[in-house]
Short mmCIF file of C-alpha atoms in Angstrom, two decimals:
data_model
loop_
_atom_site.label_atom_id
_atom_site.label_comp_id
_atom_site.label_asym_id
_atom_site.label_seq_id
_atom_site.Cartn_x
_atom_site.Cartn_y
_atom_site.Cartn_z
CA UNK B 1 -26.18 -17.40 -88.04
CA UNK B 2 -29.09 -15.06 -87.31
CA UNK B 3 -29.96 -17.19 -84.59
CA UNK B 4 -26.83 -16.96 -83.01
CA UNK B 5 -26.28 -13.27 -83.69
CA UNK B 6 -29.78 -13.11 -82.04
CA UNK B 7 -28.62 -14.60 -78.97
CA UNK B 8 -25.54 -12.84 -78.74
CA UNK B 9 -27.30 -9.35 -79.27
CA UNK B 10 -29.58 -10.03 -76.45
CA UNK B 11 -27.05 -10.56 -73.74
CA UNK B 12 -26.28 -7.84 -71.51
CA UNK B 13 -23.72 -5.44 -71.23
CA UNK B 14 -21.69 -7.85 -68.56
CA UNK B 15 -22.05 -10.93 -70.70
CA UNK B 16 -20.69 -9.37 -74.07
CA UNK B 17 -17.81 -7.59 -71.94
CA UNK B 18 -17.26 -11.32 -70.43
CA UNK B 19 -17.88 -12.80 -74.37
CA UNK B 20 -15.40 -10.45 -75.95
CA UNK B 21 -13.03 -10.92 -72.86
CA UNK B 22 -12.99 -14.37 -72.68
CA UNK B 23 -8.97 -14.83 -73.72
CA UNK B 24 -8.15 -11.73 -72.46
CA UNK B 25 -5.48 -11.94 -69.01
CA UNK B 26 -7.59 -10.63 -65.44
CA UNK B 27 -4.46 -7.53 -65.93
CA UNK B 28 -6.08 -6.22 -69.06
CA UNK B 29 -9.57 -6.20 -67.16
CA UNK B 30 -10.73 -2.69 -65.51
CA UNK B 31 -10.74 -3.59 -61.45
CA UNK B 32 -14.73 -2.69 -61.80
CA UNK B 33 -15.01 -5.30 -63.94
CA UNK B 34 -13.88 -7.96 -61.48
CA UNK B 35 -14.22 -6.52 -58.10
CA UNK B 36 -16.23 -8.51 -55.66
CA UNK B 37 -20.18 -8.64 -56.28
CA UNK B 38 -21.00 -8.77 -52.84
CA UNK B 39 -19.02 -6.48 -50.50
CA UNK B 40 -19.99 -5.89 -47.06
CA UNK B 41 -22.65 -3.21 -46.83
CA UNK B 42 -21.34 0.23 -45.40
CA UNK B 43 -24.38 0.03 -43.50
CA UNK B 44 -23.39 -3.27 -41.05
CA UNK B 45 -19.72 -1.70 -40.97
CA UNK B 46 -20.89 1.19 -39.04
CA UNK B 47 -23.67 -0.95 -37.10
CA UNK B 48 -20.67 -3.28 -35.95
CA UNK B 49 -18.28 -0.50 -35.02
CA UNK B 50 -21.26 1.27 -33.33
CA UNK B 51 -21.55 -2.33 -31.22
CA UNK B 52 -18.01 -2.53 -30.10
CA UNK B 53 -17.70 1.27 -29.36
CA UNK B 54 -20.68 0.48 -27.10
CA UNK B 55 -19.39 -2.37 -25.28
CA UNK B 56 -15.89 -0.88 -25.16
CA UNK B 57 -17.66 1.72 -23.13
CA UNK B 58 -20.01 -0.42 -21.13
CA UNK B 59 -16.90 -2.07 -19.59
CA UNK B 60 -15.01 0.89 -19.16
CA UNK B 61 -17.98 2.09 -17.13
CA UNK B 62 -18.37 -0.99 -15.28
CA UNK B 63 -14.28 -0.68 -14.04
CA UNK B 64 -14.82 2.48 -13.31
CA UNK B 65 -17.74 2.03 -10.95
CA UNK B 66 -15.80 -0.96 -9.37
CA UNK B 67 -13.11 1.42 -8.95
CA UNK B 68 -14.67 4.74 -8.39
CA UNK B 69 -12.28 6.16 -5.38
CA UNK B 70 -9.56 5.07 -6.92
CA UNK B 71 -10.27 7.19 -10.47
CA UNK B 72 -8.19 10.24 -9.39
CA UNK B 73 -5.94 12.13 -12.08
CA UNK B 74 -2.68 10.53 -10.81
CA UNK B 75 -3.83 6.95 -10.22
CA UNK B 76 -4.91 7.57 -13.97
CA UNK B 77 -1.53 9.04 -15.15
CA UNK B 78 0.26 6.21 -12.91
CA UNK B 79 -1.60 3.40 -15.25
CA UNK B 80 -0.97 4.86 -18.09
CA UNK B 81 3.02 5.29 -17.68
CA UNK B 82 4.05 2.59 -15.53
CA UNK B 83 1.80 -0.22 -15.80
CA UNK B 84 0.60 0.31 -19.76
CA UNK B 85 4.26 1.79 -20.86
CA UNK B 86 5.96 -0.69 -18.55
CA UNK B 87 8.34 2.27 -17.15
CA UNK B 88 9.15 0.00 -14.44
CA UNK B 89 10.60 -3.22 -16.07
CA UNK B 90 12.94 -4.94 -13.39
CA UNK B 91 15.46 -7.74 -13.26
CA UNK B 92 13.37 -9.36 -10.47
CA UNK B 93 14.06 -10.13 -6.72
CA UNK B 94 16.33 -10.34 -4.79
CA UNK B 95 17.91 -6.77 -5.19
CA UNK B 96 20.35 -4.50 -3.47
CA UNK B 97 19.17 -1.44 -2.17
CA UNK B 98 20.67 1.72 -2.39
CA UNK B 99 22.70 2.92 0.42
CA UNK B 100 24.31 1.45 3.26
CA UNK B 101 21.28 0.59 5.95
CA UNK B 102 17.82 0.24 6.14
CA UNK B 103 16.09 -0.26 9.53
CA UNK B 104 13.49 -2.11 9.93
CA UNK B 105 10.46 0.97 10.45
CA UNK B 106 11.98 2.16 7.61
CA UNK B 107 10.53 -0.86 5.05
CA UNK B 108 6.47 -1.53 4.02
CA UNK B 109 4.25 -1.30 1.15
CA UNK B 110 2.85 1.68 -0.40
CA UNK B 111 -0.03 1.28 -2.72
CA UNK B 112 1.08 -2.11 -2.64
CA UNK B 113 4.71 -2.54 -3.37
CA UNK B 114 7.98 -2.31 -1.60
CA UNK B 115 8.97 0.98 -0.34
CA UNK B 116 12.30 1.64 1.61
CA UNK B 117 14.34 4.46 2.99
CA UNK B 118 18.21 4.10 3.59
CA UNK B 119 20.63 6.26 5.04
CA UNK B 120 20.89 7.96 1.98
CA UNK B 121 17.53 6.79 -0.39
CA UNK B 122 13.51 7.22 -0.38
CA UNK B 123 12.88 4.50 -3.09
CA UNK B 124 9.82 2.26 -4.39
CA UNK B 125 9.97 -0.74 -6.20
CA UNK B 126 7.08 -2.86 -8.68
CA UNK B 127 6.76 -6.58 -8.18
CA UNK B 128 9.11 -7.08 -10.62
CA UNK B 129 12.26 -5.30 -8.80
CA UNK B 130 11.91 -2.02 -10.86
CA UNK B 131 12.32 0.95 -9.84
CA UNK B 132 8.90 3.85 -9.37
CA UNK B 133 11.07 6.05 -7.75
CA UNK B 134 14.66 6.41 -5.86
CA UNK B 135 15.53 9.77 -4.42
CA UNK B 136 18.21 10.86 -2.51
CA UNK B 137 17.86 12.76 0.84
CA UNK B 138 20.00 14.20 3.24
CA UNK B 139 18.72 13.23 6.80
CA UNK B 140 20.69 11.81 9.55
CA UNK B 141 17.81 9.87 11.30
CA UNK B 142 14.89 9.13 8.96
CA UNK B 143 11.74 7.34 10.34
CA UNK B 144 9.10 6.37 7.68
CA UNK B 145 5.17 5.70 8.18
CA UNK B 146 2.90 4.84 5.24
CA UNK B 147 -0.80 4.59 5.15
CA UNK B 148 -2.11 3.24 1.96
CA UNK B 149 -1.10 5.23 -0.36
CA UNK B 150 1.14 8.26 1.13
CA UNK B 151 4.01 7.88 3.19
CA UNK B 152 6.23 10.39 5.30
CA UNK B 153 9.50 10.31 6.11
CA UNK B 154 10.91 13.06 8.93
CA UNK B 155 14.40 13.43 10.32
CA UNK B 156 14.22 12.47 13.99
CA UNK B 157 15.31 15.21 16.56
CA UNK B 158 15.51 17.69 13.43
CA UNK B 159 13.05 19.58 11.33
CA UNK B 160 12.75 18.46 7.60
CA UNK B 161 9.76 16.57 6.49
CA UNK B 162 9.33 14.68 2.71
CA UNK B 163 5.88 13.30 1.47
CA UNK B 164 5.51 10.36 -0.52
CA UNK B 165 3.59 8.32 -2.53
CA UNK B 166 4.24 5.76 -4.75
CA UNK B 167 6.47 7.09 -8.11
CA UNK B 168 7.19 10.81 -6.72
CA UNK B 169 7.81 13.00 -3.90
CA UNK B 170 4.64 15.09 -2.86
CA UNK B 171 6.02 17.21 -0.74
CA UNK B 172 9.47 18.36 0.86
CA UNK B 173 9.55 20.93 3.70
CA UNK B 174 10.68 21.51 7.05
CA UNK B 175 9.40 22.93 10.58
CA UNK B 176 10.82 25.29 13.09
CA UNK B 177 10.80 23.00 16.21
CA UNK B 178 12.49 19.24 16.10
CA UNK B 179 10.19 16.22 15.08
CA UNK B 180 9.52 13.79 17.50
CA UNK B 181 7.34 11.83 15.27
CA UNK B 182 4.78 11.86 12.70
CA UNK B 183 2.32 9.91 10.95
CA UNK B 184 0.22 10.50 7.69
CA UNK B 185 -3.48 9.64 6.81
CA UNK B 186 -4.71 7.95 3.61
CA UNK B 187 -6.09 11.03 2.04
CA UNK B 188 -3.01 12.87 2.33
CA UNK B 189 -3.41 14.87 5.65
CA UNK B 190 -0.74 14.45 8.17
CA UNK B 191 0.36 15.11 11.75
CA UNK B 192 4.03 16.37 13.22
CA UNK B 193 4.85 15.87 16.70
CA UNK B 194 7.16 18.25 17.62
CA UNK B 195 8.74 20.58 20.79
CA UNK B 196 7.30 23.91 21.63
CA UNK B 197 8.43 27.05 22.78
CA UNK B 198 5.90 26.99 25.73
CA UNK B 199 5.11 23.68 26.39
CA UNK B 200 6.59 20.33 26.53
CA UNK B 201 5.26 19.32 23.01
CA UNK B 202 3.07 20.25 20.32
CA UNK B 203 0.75 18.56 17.42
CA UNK B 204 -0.10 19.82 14.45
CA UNK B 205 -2.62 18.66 12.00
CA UNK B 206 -1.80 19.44 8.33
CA UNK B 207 -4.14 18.83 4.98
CA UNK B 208 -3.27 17.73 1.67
CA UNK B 209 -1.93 21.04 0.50
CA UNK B 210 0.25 21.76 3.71
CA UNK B 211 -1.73 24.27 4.94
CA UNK B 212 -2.70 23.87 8.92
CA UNK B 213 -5.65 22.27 10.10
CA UNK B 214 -5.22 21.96 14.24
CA UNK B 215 -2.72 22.05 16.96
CA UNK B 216 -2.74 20.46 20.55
CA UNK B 217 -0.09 21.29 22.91
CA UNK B 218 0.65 19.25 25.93
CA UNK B 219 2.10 20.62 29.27
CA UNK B 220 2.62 17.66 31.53
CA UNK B 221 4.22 14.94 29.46
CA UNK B 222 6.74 14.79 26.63
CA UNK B 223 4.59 13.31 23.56
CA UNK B 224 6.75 10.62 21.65
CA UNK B 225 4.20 8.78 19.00
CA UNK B 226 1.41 9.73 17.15
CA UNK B 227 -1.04 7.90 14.74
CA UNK B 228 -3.66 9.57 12.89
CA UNK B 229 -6.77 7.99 11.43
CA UNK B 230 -7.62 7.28 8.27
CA UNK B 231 -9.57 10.22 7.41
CA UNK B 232 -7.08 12.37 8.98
CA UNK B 233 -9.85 13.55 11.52
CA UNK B 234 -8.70 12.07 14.70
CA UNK B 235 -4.95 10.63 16.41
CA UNK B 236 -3.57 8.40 19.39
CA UNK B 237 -0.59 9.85 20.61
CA UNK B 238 1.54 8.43 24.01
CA UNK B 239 4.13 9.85 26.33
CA UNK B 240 5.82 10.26 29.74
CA UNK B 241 6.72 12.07 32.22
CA UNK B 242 8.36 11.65 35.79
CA UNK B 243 6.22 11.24 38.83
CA UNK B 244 8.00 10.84 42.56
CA UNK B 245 10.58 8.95 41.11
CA UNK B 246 9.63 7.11 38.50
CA UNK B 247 8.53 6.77 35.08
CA UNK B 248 4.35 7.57 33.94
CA UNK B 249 3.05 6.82 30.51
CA UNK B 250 -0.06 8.19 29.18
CA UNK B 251 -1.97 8.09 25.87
CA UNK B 252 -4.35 10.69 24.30
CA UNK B 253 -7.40 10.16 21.91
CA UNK B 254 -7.79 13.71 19.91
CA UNK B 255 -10.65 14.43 17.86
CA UNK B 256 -9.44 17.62 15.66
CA UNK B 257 -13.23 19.17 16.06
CA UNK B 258 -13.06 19.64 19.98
CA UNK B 259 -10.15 22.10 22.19
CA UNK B 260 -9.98 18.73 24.99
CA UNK B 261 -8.78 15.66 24.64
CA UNK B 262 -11.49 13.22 23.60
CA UNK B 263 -10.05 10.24 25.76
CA UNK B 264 -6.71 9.75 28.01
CA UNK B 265 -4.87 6.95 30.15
CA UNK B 266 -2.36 7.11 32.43
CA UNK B 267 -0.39 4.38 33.37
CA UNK B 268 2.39 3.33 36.09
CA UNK B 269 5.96 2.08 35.47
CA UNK B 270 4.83 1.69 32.21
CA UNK B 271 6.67 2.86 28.75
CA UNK B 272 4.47 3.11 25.70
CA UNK B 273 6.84 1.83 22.95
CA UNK B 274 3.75 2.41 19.91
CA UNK B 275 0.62 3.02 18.98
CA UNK B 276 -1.44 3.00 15.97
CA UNK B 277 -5.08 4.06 15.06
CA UNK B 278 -6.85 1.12 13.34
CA UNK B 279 -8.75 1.23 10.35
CA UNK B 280 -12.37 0.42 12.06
CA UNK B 281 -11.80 3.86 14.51
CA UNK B 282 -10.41 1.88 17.42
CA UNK B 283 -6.43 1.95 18.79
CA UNK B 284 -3.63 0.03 19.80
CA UNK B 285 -0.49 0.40 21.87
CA UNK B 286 2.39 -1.39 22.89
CA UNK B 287 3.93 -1.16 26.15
CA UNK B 288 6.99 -2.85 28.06
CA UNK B 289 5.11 -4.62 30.50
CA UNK B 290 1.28 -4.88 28.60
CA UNK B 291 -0.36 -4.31 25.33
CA UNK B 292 -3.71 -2.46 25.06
CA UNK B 293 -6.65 -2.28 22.89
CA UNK B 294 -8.62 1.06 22.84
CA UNK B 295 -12.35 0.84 21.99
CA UNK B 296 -12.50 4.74 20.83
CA UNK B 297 -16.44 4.76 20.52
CA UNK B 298 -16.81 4.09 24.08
CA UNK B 299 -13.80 4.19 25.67
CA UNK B 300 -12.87 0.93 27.39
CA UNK B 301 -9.50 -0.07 27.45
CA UNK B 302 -8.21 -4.09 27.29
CA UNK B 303 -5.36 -4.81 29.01
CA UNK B 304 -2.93 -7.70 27.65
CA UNK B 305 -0.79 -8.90 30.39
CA UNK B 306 2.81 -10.45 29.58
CA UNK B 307 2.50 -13.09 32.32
CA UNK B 308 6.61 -12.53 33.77
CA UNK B 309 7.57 -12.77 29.93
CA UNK B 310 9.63 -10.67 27.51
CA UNK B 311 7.95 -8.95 24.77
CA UNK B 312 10.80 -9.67 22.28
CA UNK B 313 8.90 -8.02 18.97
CA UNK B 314 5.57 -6.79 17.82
CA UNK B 315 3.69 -5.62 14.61
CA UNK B 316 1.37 -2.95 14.95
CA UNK B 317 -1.19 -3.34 11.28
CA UNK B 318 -3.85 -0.37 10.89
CA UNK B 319 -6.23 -3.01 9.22
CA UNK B 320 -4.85 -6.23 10.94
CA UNK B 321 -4.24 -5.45 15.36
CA UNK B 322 -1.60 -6.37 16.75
CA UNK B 323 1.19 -9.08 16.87
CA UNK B 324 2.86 -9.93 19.94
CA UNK B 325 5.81 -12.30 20.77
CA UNK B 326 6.85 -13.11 24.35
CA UNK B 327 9.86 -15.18 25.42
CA UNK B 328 10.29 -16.67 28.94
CA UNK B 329 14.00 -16.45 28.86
CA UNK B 330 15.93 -13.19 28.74
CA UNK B 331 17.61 -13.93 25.74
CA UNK B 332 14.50 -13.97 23.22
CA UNK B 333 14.05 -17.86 22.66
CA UNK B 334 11.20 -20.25 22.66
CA UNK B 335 8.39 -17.08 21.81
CA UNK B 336 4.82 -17.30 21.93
CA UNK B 337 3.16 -15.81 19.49
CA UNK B 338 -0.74 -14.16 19.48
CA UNK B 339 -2.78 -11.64 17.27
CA UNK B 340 -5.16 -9.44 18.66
CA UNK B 341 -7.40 -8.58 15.86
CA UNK B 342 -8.80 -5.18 15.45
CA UNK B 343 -11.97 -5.80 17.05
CA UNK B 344 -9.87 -6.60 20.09
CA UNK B 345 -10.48 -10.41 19.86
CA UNK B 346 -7.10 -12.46 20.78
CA UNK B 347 -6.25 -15.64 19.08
CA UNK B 348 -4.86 -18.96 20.35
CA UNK B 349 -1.01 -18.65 21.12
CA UNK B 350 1.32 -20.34 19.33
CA UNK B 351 4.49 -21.78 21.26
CA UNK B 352 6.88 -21.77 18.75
CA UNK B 353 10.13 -22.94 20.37
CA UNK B 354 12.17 -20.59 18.67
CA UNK B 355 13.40 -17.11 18.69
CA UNK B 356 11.17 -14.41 16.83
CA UNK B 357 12.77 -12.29 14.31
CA UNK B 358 9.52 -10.39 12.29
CA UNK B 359 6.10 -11.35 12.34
CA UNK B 360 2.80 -10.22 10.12
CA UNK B 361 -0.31 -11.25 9.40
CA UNK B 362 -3.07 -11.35 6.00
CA UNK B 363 -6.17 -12.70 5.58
CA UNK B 364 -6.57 -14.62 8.67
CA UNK B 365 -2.78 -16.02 8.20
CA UNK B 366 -0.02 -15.43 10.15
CA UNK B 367 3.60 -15.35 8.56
CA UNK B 368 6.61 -15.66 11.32
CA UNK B 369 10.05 -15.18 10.52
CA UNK B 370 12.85 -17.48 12.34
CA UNK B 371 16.48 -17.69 11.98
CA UNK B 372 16.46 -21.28 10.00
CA UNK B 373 12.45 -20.63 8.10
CA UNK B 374 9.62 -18.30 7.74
CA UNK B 375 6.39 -20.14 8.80
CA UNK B 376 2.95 -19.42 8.20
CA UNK B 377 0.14 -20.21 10.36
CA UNK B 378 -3.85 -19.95 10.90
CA UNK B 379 -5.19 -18.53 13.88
CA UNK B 380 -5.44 -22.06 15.46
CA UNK B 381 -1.64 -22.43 15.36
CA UNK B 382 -1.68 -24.66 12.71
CA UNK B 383 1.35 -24.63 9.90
CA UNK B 384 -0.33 -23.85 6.38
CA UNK B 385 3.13 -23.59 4.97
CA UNK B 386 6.67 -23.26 5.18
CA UNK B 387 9.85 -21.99 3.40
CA UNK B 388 13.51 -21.72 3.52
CA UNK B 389 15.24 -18.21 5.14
CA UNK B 390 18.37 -16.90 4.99
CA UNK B 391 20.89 -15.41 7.36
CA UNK B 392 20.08 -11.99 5.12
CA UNK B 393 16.55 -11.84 6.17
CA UNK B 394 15.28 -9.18 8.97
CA UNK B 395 11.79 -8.21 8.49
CA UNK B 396 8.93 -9.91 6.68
CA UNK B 397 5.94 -8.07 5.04
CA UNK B 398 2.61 -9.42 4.02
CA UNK B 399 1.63 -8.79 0.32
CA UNK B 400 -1.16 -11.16 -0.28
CA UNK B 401 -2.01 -14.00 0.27
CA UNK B 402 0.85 -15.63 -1.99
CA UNK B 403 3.76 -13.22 -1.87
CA UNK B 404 5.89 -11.94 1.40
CA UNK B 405 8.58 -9.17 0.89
CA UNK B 406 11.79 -9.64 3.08
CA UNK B 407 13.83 -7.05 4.41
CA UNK B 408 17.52 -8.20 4.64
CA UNK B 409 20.50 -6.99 5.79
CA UNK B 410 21.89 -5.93 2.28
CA UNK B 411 19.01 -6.43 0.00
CA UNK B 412 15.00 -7.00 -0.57
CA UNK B 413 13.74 -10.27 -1.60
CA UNK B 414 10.47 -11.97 -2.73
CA UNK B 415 9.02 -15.07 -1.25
CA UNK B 416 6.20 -17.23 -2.57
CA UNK B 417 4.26 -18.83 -0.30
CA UNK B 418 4.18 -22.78 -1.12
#
């Protein structure tokens, strides 16, 4: 009995708590008693937290490098509320739009998705059909041009003006003089075309905040497009005038740091339907008779006959040239269709055989709408793919390089490319 008393005196304290405990239910023992012996140190907690905040970070930075022009305040508030929140949730294509009529200048992308305005609406859609933004306005004859991120919309042959981009109205405001046109840059400055008091027609050059930034009057010919550059530093503009008779055309190159004109054509029995400024710095316009291609750098101008044909549409694409289709019979059938890039280079033509509705191109693809199919090529002519159209469908727009967005007659639509 000593013996055992012996033993039992020299365990320690955790063996005669265990001893005396050995019947005893784990609810009658202390948590102490049984909590785990080896918990995770406090120490590799904070050293593992410490590792994650790190890398968290590290890729954060990396995005944001990737991404660094694109880190302003309201790209971040955009991401946060309508592509985190999901403010934008839609029922998917196809959708009506609101009001009664959209024409066909009036329908692109803006920061990448559909944007629209109707007799009555300024809207912009997500991929999925919802809805950034839908406003109403009250303008009789509203053009719209978008450049990246910022549109404009202006009431023809009146004064009021609304700014853009893609889930709110910038701007709203109005001139004294009737707007011809006007076109917008990607950083937010913008140019109105407009008459004058003293001359045939005037520019001016607006920044970001609205105030002015330069003005160009013209005396000989009334100005009817402008397009602005990227940077908002420079515009193409064309108009006409009458000369013994007949009808002149003549296009301006502006640089907003010099009083003259930095480059101008005149041309013949001509009428300049468009023109755009490209994204490299170089220009293109679309006449009745001929097409041109403006190097602005220095100065040449290619001339793109019609050969006795019809142009029966055209796409003019700031980063993509131009898109022409011609038709040897008066009633727009059997087009051919070419691309002349924005480095002026032309591409083989394409005899489709069939009347032209909307054409545009992406990523050395060309997409080209028909009454009975929309039909995408390369720039060898060759069909990549094809799918079915409808008797809706008016206007086709390029997304990437599997998605086109189709303006119809009563409603927008979504098309994968096959």
């Amino acid at each position: 009995m000593k013996k055992n008393r012996g033993r039992y005196q020299s365990l320690d304290k955790n063996e005669k708590r265990a001893a005396k405990r050995k019947y005893m239910s784990y609810e009658d023992v202390p948590l102490e008693d049984y909590r785990d012996n080896d918990p995770v140190p406090a120490n590799m907690t904070k050293k593992f937290l410490r590792l994650f905040v790190i890398l968290f970070l590290s890729v954060v930075l990396v995005l944001a490098l990737m991404n660094i022009e694109k880190l302003t305040p309201d790209n971040i508030s955009h991401w946060f509320q309508y592509d985190l929140l999901g403010k934008t949730d839609g029922d998917g294509y196809p959708v009506s739009f609101s009001g009664t009529a959209v024409n066909d200048e009036n329908f692109g992308l803006i920061s990448g998705v559909p944007a629209y305005c109707s007799d009555t609406t300024i809207a912009v859609l997500n991929e999925n059909a919802g809805t950034y933004q839908e406003n109403q306005h009250a303008y009789a004859n509203p053009i719209m041009s978008i450049n990246a991120d910022y549109g404009i919309i202006y009431n023809t042959d009146a004064t009021g003006y609304t700014i853009i981009r893609r889930d709110n109205i910038v701007y709203s405001g109005s001139v004294k003089k009737k707007i011809f046109s006007a076109d917008i840059a990607g950083n937010g400055c913008y140019a109105l075309l407009t008459e004058s008091d003293d001359y045939l027609s005037k520019l001016t050059v607006y920044r970001s905040d609205n105030t002015e930034k330069y003005s160009y009057s013209f005396a000989d010919y009334y100005m009817n497009t402008v397009s602005i550059n990227k940077d908002g530093s420079m515009a193409v503009l064309s108009g006409v005038a009458a000369k013994n008779g007949g009808l002149i055309s003549v296009i301006y190159v502006l640089d907003f740091t010099q009083e003259s004109y930095m480059q101008r054509y005149d041309f013949d029995d001509t009428f300049i339907y468009d023109v755009k400024f490209l994204d490299n710095g170089n220009a293109a316009a679309v006449g009745d008779d001929a097409a041109f291609y403006i190097n602005i750098k220095d100065g040449k101008k290619l001339d793109v006959g019609y050969s006795l044909r019809t142009l029966t549409s055209y796409t003019l694409k700031r980063d993509g040239g131009m898109i022409l289709s011609l038709s040897t019979n008066p009633d727009g059938r059997e087009c051919d269709v070419f691309v002349i890039d924005s480095s002026g280079n032309k591409s083989d033509e394409i005899k489709t055989g069939k009347k032209v509705l909307s054409m545009d191109t992406k990523n050395d693809r060309l997409a080209v709408l028909f009454t009975d199919n929309i039909t995408v090529y390369d720039m060898k002519g060759k069909i990549t793919s094809t799918m079915e159209s409808d008797s809706d469908f008016r206007k086709i727009v390029y997304n990437d390089s599997s998605t086109i967005y189709v303006l119809g007659k009563s409603r927008l639509s979504k098309i994968n490319i096959k």
